[in-house]
Amino acid sequence: MKLSDNYDKVGSWLSGDGPQSDIVISSRVRLARNVKGFTFSAHSTVEQNQHLLTFLQSKVMDSALQDKVYYFCMQDTSDIERDLLAERHLISKQLACGSGPRGAIISHDESLSLMINEEDHVRMQTVASGLQLKETYAILAGIDDLLEQDVEFSYSKQYGYLTACPTNVGTGIRVSVMLHLPALKLTGQMDRVMRATKDLKLAVRGFFGEGSEPIGDLFQLSNQITLGKSELEIIDELITHAIGPIIEYERYARQKLLEDEQSMLDDKVYRSLGTLKNARLISSEETLLLLSYVRLGIYLGRIKGVTIDTVNKIFLLTQPAHLQYLYDQTLDTQNRDEYRATVIRKYLA
Amino acid sequence: MKLSDNYDKVGSWLSGDGPQSDIVISSRVRLARNVKGFTFSAHSTVEQNQHLLTFLQSKVMDSALQDKVYYFCMQDTSDIERDLLAERHLISKQLACGSGPRGAIISHDESLSLMINEEDHVRMQTVASGLQLKETYAILAGIDDLLEQDVEFSYSKQYGYLTACPTNVGTGIRVSVMLHLPALKLTGQMDRVMRATKDLKLAVRGFFGEGSEPIGDLFQLSNQITLGKSELEIIDELITHAIGPIIEYERYARQKLLEDEQSMLDDKVYRSLGTLKNARLISSEETLLLLSYVRLGIYLGRIKGVTIDTVNKIFLLTQPAHLQYLYDQTLDTQNRDEYRATVIRKYLA
């Protein structure tokens, strides 16, 4: 376990140094794969799961990746540690909360993670700062190829890769970006964006993916179709028809705010910063809301003296499991709100 | 006109140095008088009003008070100047917004003011910091005696002093205190206090007296009965049955907050200070609300580095007319909110 080395740093995907990262927080690509000759997870026994876990773990840990990754056996980690990995978007909540033999292999810089025995046998993802879907996919395709040298995945000539859920059959790909859209939200244009993305058959989700509500003006946009198109076609269409135009709208809305509503903008931005600097009790939801405006204020040059790096650190480290890991104890809501406020003041001091 | 010398200072009543001024902002006593031989204001002509104004002005300005007071002729002052005097509680809104010959005589330290041709011929008031009703009344009784050396007031042996409105007949006295009750408000006990004061036939009003809603946890408590009791009996009963117990309840509620709810208390207090220090647009209503918590925080020793004097200055000087006087222009709401925020940041820097 190397959580203790990493938990108070942000992963490379949250470094804020990628292209267009003033609007695109991160790009993420995930592939779903299942191993030929092993029963699909939904119907497998604990022994079969353990067998698969041992098999895949050894394949990855003996591969060229071995010096770049950590292995986490889920049964050997605490609830708080698993929640912490989920808060860092390295494993899914489903893997964190599941039961039975399951594991995660995570690269030191947190740009790559593989989950074993989640919904599929393997779910692998790469993630990077800013808009880098093609680059991110290229890296993941390389990992996929590397694994396929040693492991044969279930594949149908007619359908492509076979997956536990039919929505993933074909490429098994999910491509997503986390967008920060405070100006579209502030100017009441998010409904229009939501309708357009629905027409394009894209999914819009919150910070924590499936089932989570958008919060802090963060919207996760991803493809829903995995069949009948190549991976690069899926990525191209997502960028051309959705991400590109949304970035343009958000940038325009920000410019209009700067030109026409500077007092209102500054008021929101500075009140948010003032509250973060002074609160003694604060929920994670309010923290995300306030950080959203501070982030906007920094990118629009309205706030000096607070860096995006600080915002991203607060963003990540004030989540419940991170707080409990830091203070090495289980905390109830009131205590978390108090400790969260303390951590925020420390970073903004 | 000496407004320009005084407008950016607080009057002595807002100095915060009186007894119990952590809870009792100020004590105020007012007497209503009418001059024998002159028609009551409701039925008098403009010429009669002018005659009365000239008569009373000369009596006061030739008296022993002459070196301690300014005279303001209402017809010669601008709307903003009259509103400014009302915001300083030196004249009533009725006098400020009225028409015809009317004036105000105000002592340099703003502890004494006389309004001529308001509802009654003369309304005189003295005001002091903290709980000083008897002292304040003694000063006003002295002024009343001084005037009676030269002026005969309408007086009935049966009813006492005659006034324009029957509710003031008798002593013509109104005794009031401005109370700051944030802890009773925070702990949901204000309804009980309000019911008790109603049973005692007392009036509870907001910062601006009659017709104004309580705001910023400030409550103005005053007698309604002026007939059948002496002035000192009225004051004694108000202190014994209402002000004294309310001070005790508020002090107890503050202590309980400190002991049992320190995080919640600090959160409210510091968020308020943070918002005041950072807002770029702020209404006068929100300003009063936030100042209320900052005031509480200072008196409970939770905030260091901000003085009550600063709070009182912001409290007074960010009112609409004061802002417009300072910036020497008529300001719309949005501009006022912007300038108000600027003034607050300056004082809290």
XYZ file of C-alpha atoms in Angstrom:
698
model
C 0.000 0.000 0.000
C 1.369 3.343 -1.024
C -1.723 5.416 -0.300
C 0.136 7.283 2.389
C 2.633 8.596 -0.186
C 0.003 9.840 -2.583
C -3.163 10.795 -0.758
C -2.262 14.456 -0.218
C -1.116 15.033 -3.807
C -3.360 15.399 -6.804
C -3.090 12.862 -9.626
C -1.642 14.022 -12.961
C -5.163 14.316 -14.413
C -5.948 17.060 -11.878
C -2.727 18.993 -12.439
C -4.532 21.602 -14.517
C -1.743 21.710 -17.119
C -3.540 20.046 -20.038
C -4.895 21.865 -23.119
C -8.083 23.892 -22.488
C -8.027 22.858 -18.858
C -9.712 26.147 -17.940
C -12.887 24.404 -19.143
C -12.045 20.727 -19.614
C -10.898 19.440 -16.238
C -9.984 15.982 -17.548
C -10.303 13.470 -20.387
C -10.962 9.869 -19.563
C -11.163 6.714 -21.705
C -12.227 3.346 -20.387
C -12.285 -0.086 -22.028
C -14.320 -3.050 -20.773
C -12.807 -6.495 -21.381
C -13.540 -10.053 -20.329
C -11.140 -12.977 -20.404
C -11.918 -15.897 -22.693
C -12.421 -19.153 -20.797
C -13.566 -17.469 -17.566
C -17.242 -17.196 -16.572
C -18.650 -13.648 -16.708
C -18.652 -12.018 -13.255
C -22.454 -11.990 -12.836
C -22.501 -15.807 -12.879
C -19.143 -16.733 -11.400
C -18.333 -18.208 -7.995
C -16.021 -16.703 -5.396
C -13.397 -19.312 -6.344
C -13.653 -18.437 -10.024
C -13.341 -14.750 -9.150
C -10.266 -15.442 -7.019
C -8.786 -17.491 -9.833
C -9.363 -14.698 -12.349
C -7.995 -12.068 -9.967
C -4.783 -14.044 -9.394
C -4.455 -14.702 -13.098
C -4.880 -11.083 -14.207
C -2.863 -9.643 -11.333
C 0.131 -11.805 -12.232
C -0.194 -10.986 -15.941
C -0.141 -7.231 -15.289
C 2.370 -7.244 -12.447
C 4.786 -9.368 -14.547
C 4.341 -7.161 -17.640
C 6.269 -4.056 -18.719
C 3.963 -2.096 -16.408
C 5.337 -3.676 -13.252
C 7.588 -0.760 -12.197
C 4.943 1.883 -12.839
C 1.990 0.520 -10.895
C 0.710 -0.376 -7.439
C -1.585 -3.318 -6.797
C -4.471 -2.925 -4.339
C -6.300 -6.028 -3.168
C -9.772 -4.761 -2.264
C -10.318 -7.325 0.511
C -7.142 -6.115 2.241
C -8.009 -2.403 2.193
C -10.176 -0.562 4.696
C -13.506 1.071 3.832
C -11.886 4.499 4.067
C -9.017 3.491 1.781
C -11.386 2.126 -0.863
C -13.548 5.258 -0.629
C -10.409 7.342 -0.986
C -9.500 5.556 -4.229
C -13.042 6.153 -5.492
C -12.838 9.844 -4.558
C -9.652 10.027 -6.638
C -11.628 8.462 -9.533
C -9.193 5.531 -9.641
C -11.819 2.912 -8.927
C -15.596 2.949 -9.235
C -17.941 3.138 -6.268
C -19.189 -0.276 -7.381
C -15.722 -1.787 -6.918
C -15.213 0.053 -3.621
C -18.516 -1.125 -2.159
C -18.540 -4.616 -3.698
C -17.615 -7.904 -2.086
C -15.473 -10.914 -2.940
C -12.073 -11.123 -4.633
C -11.413 -7.946 -6.593
C -8.459 -5.687 -7.154
C -7.150 -2.487 -8.670
C -3.850 -1.779 -10.393
C -3.000 1.909 -10.433
C -0.064 3.744 -11.986
C 2.089 5.884 -9.697
C 0.973 9.087 -11.413
C -2.680 7.935 -11.297
C -3.096 8.305 -15.058
C -3.871 4.597 -15.509
C -6.023 2.234 -13.528
C -7.302 -1.306 -14.058
C -10.160 -2.727 -12.037
C -10.431 -6.517 -11.827
C -13.791 -8.161 -11.103
C -15.938 -5.084 -11.309
C -18.918 -5.450 -13.685
C -16.529 -6.906 -16.275
C -13.399 -8.950 -15.672
C -11.230 -5.940 -16.469
C -12.033 -2.312 -16.785
C -9.040 -0.235 -17.669
C -8.942 3.550 -17.892
C -6.498 6.278 -18.708
C -7.099 9.864 -17.736
C -5.299 13.121 -18.434
C -5.597 16.811 -17.683
C -7.528 18.945 -20.187
C -8.828 17.916 -23.586
C -6.620 14.990 -24.579
C -9.048 12.269 -25.572
C -7.060 10.985 -28.550
C -3.765 10.974 -26.668
C -5.448 9.316 -23.703
C -7.040 6.706 -25.933
C -3.734 6.001 -27.688
C -2.087 5.205 -24.358
C -4.972 2.958 -23.333
C -4.943 1.149 -26.688
C -1.264 0.450 -26.059
C -2.059 -1.053 -22.644
C -4.873 -3.085 -24.212
C -2.427 -4.430 -26.838
C 0.150 -5.202 -24.172
C -2.384 -7.259 -22.196
C -3.576 -9.039 -25.327
C -0.055 -10.397 -25.839
C -0.678 -12.611 -22.792
C -4.449 -12.716 -22.323
C -7.146 -13.618 -24.814
C -10.259 -11.439 -24.430
C -13.796 -12.604 -25.300
C -14.395 -11.325 -28.806
C -17.040 -11.963 -31.436
C -16.337 -11.313 -35.098
C -19.913 -10.049 -35.460
C -20.235 -7.890 -32.302
C -16.696 -7.092 -31.241
C -15.654 -7.297 -27.588
C -18.232 -9.048 -25.402
C -19.148 -7.377 -22.131
C -21.311 -8.050 -19.079
C -23.806 -5.352 -20.054
C -24.952 -5.171 -23.718
C -24.540 -1.354 -23.718
C -20.782 -1.861 -23.688
C -20.561 -4.534 -26.390
C -18.456 -3.733 -29.466
C -15.605 -1.422 -28.684
C -16.238 -1.611 -24.941
C -15.232 2.013 -24.868
C -16.472 4.870 -22.749
C -15.034 8.246 -23.559
C -15.758 11.094 -21.175
C -14.709 14.586 -20.298
C -15.278 16.485 -17.072
C -16.360 19.993 -18.043
C -16.448 23.071 -15.812
C -19.284 25.259 -17.082
C -19.952 27.988 -14.489
C -20.640 30.769 -16.994
C -23.240 28.726 -18.917
C -24.828 27.882 -15.573
C -24.759 31.474 -14.296
C -26.326 32.791 -17.501
C -29.062 30.150 -17.500
C -27.919 28.349 -20.646
C -27.315 24.867 -19.231
C -30.795 23.608 -20.129
C -30.084 24.275 -23.792
C -26.765 22.441 -23.565
C -28.421 19.511 -21.815
C -31.095 19.221 -24.516
C -28.476 19.313 -27.274
C -26.371 16.590 -25.649
C -29.489 14.443 -25.248
C -30.223 14.810 -28.968
C -26.680 13.614 -29.635
C -27.320 10.535 -27.457
C -24.648 11.574 -24.996
C -24.875 11.066 -21.251
C -24.448 14.026 -18.905
C -23.574 13.112 -15.343
C -22.168 14.686 -12.191
C -18.697 14.605 -10.720
C -19.113 11.001 -9.584
C -20.434 9.579 -12.851
C -23.487 7.367 -13.124
C -26.302 8.353 -10.780
C -24.621 11.486 -9.449
C -26.126 14.947 -9.885
C -24.078 17.745 -11.468
C -22.568 19.791 -8.648
C -20.096 22.646 -8.547
C -20.873 23.398 -12.218
C -19.055 20.176 -13.168
C -20.585 18.062 -15.888
C -19.287 14.713 -17.083
C -20.110 14.184 -20.733
C -19.717 10.747 -22.301
C -20.712 8.578 -25.258
C -23.474 6.014 -24.860
C -22.954 4.162 -28.157
C -20.142 1.592 -28.283
C -21.230 -0.481 -31.233
C -20.916 0.084 -35.000
C -18.264 2.760 -34.885
C -14.530 2.653 -34.333
C -13.026 4.062 -31.152
C -11.545 7.031 -33.017
C -14.839 7.772 -34.757
C -16.577 7.851 -31.389
C -13.945 10.245 -30.018
C -14.003 12.451 -33.125
C -17.758 12.800 -33.089
C -17.820 13.615 -29.384
C -15.268 16.380 -29.872
C -16.724 17.797 -33.086
C -20.405 17.768 -32.187
C -20.378 18.292 -28.444
C -17.181 19.137 -26.582
C -15.879 21.652 -29.133
C -19.100 23.687 -29.351
C -19.673 23.556 -25.580
C -16.148 24.878 -24.938
C -16.859 27.674 -27.395
C -20.200 28.573 -25.726
C -18.655 28.544 -22.250
C -15.754 30.706 -23.388
C -18.158 33.190 -24.963
C -20.371 33.245 -21.855
C -17.293 33.919 -19.688
C -16.251 36.795 -21.935
C -19.738 38.291 -21.777
C -19.720 38.059 -17.981
C -16.393 39.871 -17.900
C -17.631 42.603 -20.218
C -21.205 43.098 -19.051
C -21.460 41.784 -15.494
C -18.088 42.331 -13.912
C -19.438 43.484 -10.545
C -21.767 40.514 -10.277
C -18.967 38.196 -11.355
C -16.479 39.649 -8.869
C -19.097 39.570 -6.155
C -19.744 35.843 -6.667
C -16.067 35.034 -7.000
C -14.879 36.968 -3.951
C -17.781 36.009 -1.719
C -16.960 32.375 -2.512
C -13.311 32.876 -1.660
C -14.248 34.812 1.492
C -16.552 32.048 2.674
C -13.960 29.345 2.012
C -11.366 31.352 3.927
C -13.656 31.938 6.896
C -16.129 29.078 7.312
C -15.751 26.916 10.405
C -18.265 24.309 9.218
C -18.689 23.456 5.548
C -20.233 20.571 3.614
C -18.495 18.974 0.644
C -21.348 20.111 -1.579
C -20.949 23.765 -0.603
C -17.180 23.433 -0.958
C -17.546 22.292 -4.581
C -19.975 25.135 -5.316
C -17.652 27.771 -3.901
C -14.544 26.283 -5.498
C -16.341 26.465 -8.827
C -16.497 30.269 -8.613
C -12.956 30.561 -7.302
C -11.751 28.435 -10.234
C -13.628 30.712 -12.625
C -12.214 33.792 -10.904
C -8.661 32.548 -11.268
C -9.017 31.690 -14.966
C -10.635 35.068 -15.681
C -7.823 36.881 -13.882
C -10.142 38.263 -11.172
C -8.388 36.460 -8.303
C -4.653 36.717 -7.826
C -2.704 34.934 -5.132
C -4.652 31.684 -5.206
C -3.473 29.085 -7.711
C -5.438 26.456 -9.605
C -3.193 23.909 -7.943
C -4.520 25.016 -4.542
C -8.114 24.844 -5.787
C -7.537 21.332 -7.130
C -5.927 20.195 -3.904
C -8.850 21.474 -1.833
C -11.242 19.974 -4.363
C -9.729 16.511 -3.912
C -8.545 16.468 -0.310
C -11.702 17.753 1.383
C -13.777 14.793 0.268
C -15.046 12.638 3.148
C -12.666 9.677 2.822
C -9.649 11.937 2.283
C -10.492 13.858 5.447
C -10.913 10.676 7.451
C -7.676 9.269 6.046
C -5.864 12.506 6.951
C -7.210 12.588 10.504
C -6.936 8.777 10.783
C -10.405 8.331 12.245
C -14.025 7.807 11.317
C -15.743 11.195 11.404
C -19.447 11.998 11.541
C -20.912 14.700 9.300
C -20.519 17.549 11.807
C -16.888 16.619 12.484
C -16.148 16.266 8.783
C -17.642 19.708 8.149
C -15.425 21.144 10.868
C -12.224 19.387 9.730
C -12.984 20.232 6.095
C -13.213 23.931 6.986
C -9.889 23.665 8.844
C -8.143 22.035 5.873
C -9.534 24.644 3.476
C -8.354 27.531 5.672
C -4.904 25.939 5.879
C -4.580 25.753 2.086
C -5.933 29.271 1.554
C -3.951 30.898 4.382
C -24.695 73.421 7.686
C -22.064 71.343 9.361
C -23.072 67.970 7.919
C -19.763 67.748 6.122
C -17.876 67.838 9.443
C -19.934 65.111 11.048
C -21.286 62.705 8.453
C -18.353 60.277 8.586
C -18.245 60.105 12.386
C -20.668 58.247 14.586
C -22.751 60.198 17.091
C -21.996 59.760 20.794
C -24.980 57.388 21.144
C -23.266 54.937 18.787
C -19.877 55.124 20.474
C -20.423 51.763 22.170
C -19.020 53.009 25.472
C -22.216 53.068 27.529
C -23.161 50.536 30.225
C -24.279 47.133 28.872
C -23.718 48.346 25.339
C -22.886 44.790 24.290
C -26.674 44.312 24.305
C -28.225 47.755 24.637
C -27.051 49.789 21.656
C -28.694 53.013 22.828
C -31.213 54.616 25.162
C -33.504 57.279 23.820
C -36.081 59.557 25.477
C -38.390 61.828 23.559
C -40.865 64.469 24.741
C -43.715 65.852 22.645
C -44.692 69.461 23.313
C -46.937 72.058 21.747
C -46.768 75.810 22.255
C -49.697 77.538 23.880
C -51.346 80.116 21.612
C -50.305 78.396 18.380
C -52.671 76.175 16.374
C -51.796 72.453 16.426
C -49.840 71.450 13.323
C -52.619 69.325 11.765
C -54.802 72.424 11.406
C -52.290 75.228 10.942
C -51.470 77.220 7.806
C -48.062 77.545 6.200
C -47.804 81.071 7.634
C -48.603 79.826 11.122
C -46.021 77.081 10.766
C -43.422 79.587 9.622
C -44.296 81.841 12.516
C -43.918 78.970 14.998
C -40.656 77.832 13.422
C -39.138 81.322 13.652
C -40.385 81.701 17.201
C -38.993 78.378 18.489
C -35.768 78.619 16.509
C -34.964 81.995 18.049
C -35.878 80.800 21.538
C -33.533 77.810 21.317
C -30.738 79.500 19.397
C -30.721 82.394 21.884
C -30.752 80.062 24.893
C -27.857 78.522 26.828
C -27.811 75.809 24.130
C -26.683 78.165 21.395
C -23.003 77.166 21.371
C -23.733 73.433 21.437
C -26.169 73.055 18.564
C -26.624 73.401 14.814
C -29.842 74.569 13.233
C -31.086 72.867 10.066
C -33.897 74.487 8.094
C -35.577 71.574 6.310
C -36.589 73.621 3.267
C -32.953 74.598 2.700
C -31.534 71.068 2.880
C -31.400 68.579 0.028
C -33.300 65.289 0.000
C -30.060 63.413 0.621
C -29.106 65.643 3.565
C -32.503 65.167 5.207
C -32.330 61.412 4.640
C -28.854 61.436 6.148
C -30.149 63.108 9.315
C -32.916 60.487 9.488
C -30.392 57.683 9.044
C -28.483 59.143 11.993
C -31.752 59.018 13.971
C -31.578 62.779 14.526
C -34.847 63.522 12.792
C -37.813 61.311 11.935
C -38.602 60.107 8.423
C -41.819 62.105 8.767
C -39.874 65.354 9.239
C -37.440 64.439 6.449
C -40.188 63.672 3.937
C -42.641 66.358 5.042
C -43.296 69.733 3.467
C -43.616 73.309 4.602
C -41.647 75.242 7.228
C -39.924 72.842 9.601
C -36.553 72.598 11.260
C -34.215 70.593 13.415
C -31.811 71.693 16.116
C -29.096 69.160 16.790
C -26.288 69.179 19.325
C -22.731 68.839 18.026
C -22.304 65.428 19.634
C -25.717 64.337 18.300
C -26.974 63.433 21.768
C -29.789 65.987 21.600
C -32.177 66.889 18.829
C -35.308 69.012 18.578
C -37.701 68.766 15.667
C -39.962 71.714 15.004
C -43.255 71.246 13.129
C -43.242 67.497 12.992
C -46.454 65.881 14.294
C -46.222 68.158 17.318
C -44.796 71.673 17.497
C -41.672 70.373 19.204
C -40.346 66.900 19.630
C -37.134 66.807 21.575
C -35.014 63.769 22.205
C -31.838 62.817 23.993
C -29.990 59.629 23.250
C -26.973 57.929 24.791
C -24.900 54.795 24.363
C -25.933 51.716 26.360
C -28.543 51.510 29.094
C -28.797 55.077 30.402
C -32.494 55.840 30.345
C -32.612 57.725 33.636
C -29.509 59.771 32.844
C -30.831 60.466 29.358
C -34.201 61.496 30.721
C -32.599 63.777 33.313
C -30.772 65.653 30.565
C -33.931 65.967 28.493
C -35.956 67.144 31.505
C -33.327 69.857 31.936
C -33.747 70.945 28.320
C -37.524 70.892 28.745
C -37.217 73.128 31.831
C -34.859 75.457 29.996
C -37.373 75.896 27.162
C -40.246 76.401 29.583
C -38.476 79.450 30.996
C -39.264 81.201 27.704
C -42.075 79.197 26.118
C -45.400 78.157 27.557
C -46.443 74.659 26.467
C -50.080 73.536 26.110
C -50.899 71.808 29.374
C -54.094 70.595 30.988
C -54.338 70.115 34.729
C -56.471 67.027 34.117
C -54.533 65.364 31.270
C -51.036 66.822 31.418
C -49.215 67.926 28.247
C -51.518 68.112 25.221
C -50.283 66.533 22.016
C -51.416 66.137 18.417
C -52.081 62.420 18.850
C -53.977 61.274 21.982
C -51.506 58.387 22.502
C -48.901 60.931 23.559
C -51.064 62.998 25.917
C -49.931 63.241 29.538
C -46.200 63.047 29.898
C -45.650 63.188 26.140
C -42.809 60.817 26.752
C -41.511 57.960 24.678
C -38.754 55.944 26.223
C -36.973 53.427 24.036
C -33.930 51.229 23.869
C -32.327 49.655 20.821
C -31.484 46.081 21.775
C -29.138 43.719 19.944
C -30.480 40.189 20.499
C -28.663 37.820 18.101
C -28.399 34.915 20.544
C -32.124 34.941 21.373
C -32.816 35.061 17.644
C -30.352 32.264 16.811
C -31.779 29.998 19.494
C -35.375 30.613 18.418
C -36.460 32.446 21.564
C -37.524 35.783 20.061
C -41.184 34.779 19.719
C -41.381 34.278 23.473
C -39.792 37.677 24.089
C -42.171 39.318 21.633
C -45.222 37.785 23.362
C -43.986 38.928 26.773
C -43.410 42.502 25.603
C -46.891 42.544 24.067
C -48.389 41.479 27.412
C -46.525 44.404 28.992
C -48.102 46.753 26.427
C -44.709 47.650 25.005
C -44.024 48.292 21.345
C -41.321 46.326 19.545
C -40.085 47.899 16.346
C -37.160 47.717 13.930
C -34.092 49.882 13.570
C -36.088 52.702 12.013
C -38.896 52.822 14.568
C -42.567 52.873 13.692
C -43.487 50.701 10.711
C -40.013 49.190 10.275
C -39.352 45.471 10.583
C -36.695 44.195 12.982
C -33.520 43.644 10.969
C -29.994 42.705 11.901
C -31.272 41.298 15.220
C -31.967 44.878 16.357
C -35.157 45.482 18.269
C -36.407 48.843 19.455
C -38.448 48.469 22.596
C -40.564 51.365 23.862
C -43.443 52.309 26.138
C -46.896 52.881 24.681
C -48.549 54.371 27.758
C -47.874 58.051 28.471
C -50.797 58.861 30.733
C -51.364 58.208 34.432
C -47.776 57.567 35.403
C -44.807 59.806 36.005
C -41.892 59.787 33.593
C -39.657 58.026 36.110
C -42.301 55.394 36.830
C -42.552 54.663 33.115
C -38.762 54.309 32.860
C -38.509 52.195 36.010
C -41.203 49.780 34.877
C -39.647 49.425 31.431
C -36.272 48.552 32.942
C -37.581 46.271 35.698
C -40.159 44.301 33.725
C -38.690 44.231 30.250
C -35.184 45.509 29.525
C -33.559 43.948 32.586
C -34.958 40.439 32.022
C -34.315 40.577 28.256
C -30.669 41.539 28.849
C -30.388 38.605 31.229
C -31.946 36.137 28.737
C -29.722 37.361 25.912
C -26.615 37.121 28.065
C -27.556 33.568 29.083
C -28.265 32.574 25.459
C -24.861 33.974 24.412
C -23.144 31.986 27.136
C -24.937 28.800 26.064
C -23.895 29.356 22.447
C -20.291 29.756 23.574
C -20.408 26.596 25.658
C -22.512 24.274 23.509
C -22.369 25.553 19.934
C -18.978 27.149 19.522
C -18.348 25.777 16.016
C -21.741 26.921 14.775
C -21.214 30.300 16.419
C -17.731 30.756 14.961
C -18.977 29.601 11.577
C -21.719 32.251 11.515
C -19.453 34.954 12.872
C -16.524 34.327 10.527
C -18.622 33.701 7.436
C -20.270 37.069 8.090
C -16.923 38.795 8.437
C -15.601 36.977 5.341
C -18.568 38.065 3.259
C -18.302 41.682 4.410
C -14.588 41.677 3.581
C -15.129 40.190 0.135
C -18.508 41.194 -1.292
C -18.492 43.472 -4.326
C -22.251 44.081 -4.211
C -24.168 44.186 -0.945
C -27.570 45.489 0.131
C -28.028 47.507 3.320
C -30.265 44.749 4.669
C -27.603 42.065 4.224
C -25.002 44.434 5.671
C -27.036 44.808 8.886
C -27.527 41.039 9.116
C -23.823 40.319 8.741
C -22.751 43.144 11.054
C -25.036 41.660 13.681
C -22.953 38.469 13.805
C -19.673 40.355 13.661
C -20.826 42.496 16.592
C -21.725 39.338 18.518
C -18.370 37.774 17.605
C -16.445 40.765 18.913
C -18.324 40.918 22.222
C -17.889 37.159 22.739
C -14.165 37.430 22.059
C -14.349 35.245 18.927
C -13.140 37.978 16.564
C -9.982 39.918 17.258
C -8.671 42.741 15.123
C -12.021 44.307 14.301
C -13.329 46.861 16.773
C -16.888 47.741 17.716
C -16.095 51.246 16.571
C -15.456 49.915 13.056
C -18.698 47.912 13.122
C -20.633 50.994 14.225
C -19.055 53.149 11.548
C -19.948 50.652 8.820
C -23.413 50.299 10.348
C -24.053 54.039 10.041
C -22.074 55.081 6.978
C -23.263 52.415 4.537
C -26.860 53.551 4.679
C -28.180 54.878 1.353
C -28.107 58.616 2.075
C -24.689 58.431 3.734
C -23.280 56.675 0.677
C -24.784 59.231 -1.672
C -23.511 62.083 0.496
C -20.028 60.533 0.512
C -19.939 60.046 -3.261
C -21.784 63.341 -3.812
C -24.268 61.895 -6.313
C -27.615 60.194 -6.564
C -27.006 56.455 -6.827
C -29.359 53.735 -8.006
C -29.653 50.488 -6.051
C -26.979 48.601 -8.022
C -24.512 51.471 -7.658
C -25.270 51.822 -3.966
C -24.682 48.104 -3.463
C -21.334 48.433 -5.235
C -20.213 51.568 -3.360
C -21.425 50.097 -0.061
C -19.256 47.028 -0.606
C -16.284 49.284 -1.388
C -16.750 51.323 1.798
C -17.083 48.171 3.909
C -13.886 46.678 2.470
C -12.069 49.939 3.160
C -13.071 49.919 6.830
C -12.305 46.212 7.270
C -8.998 46.259 5.352
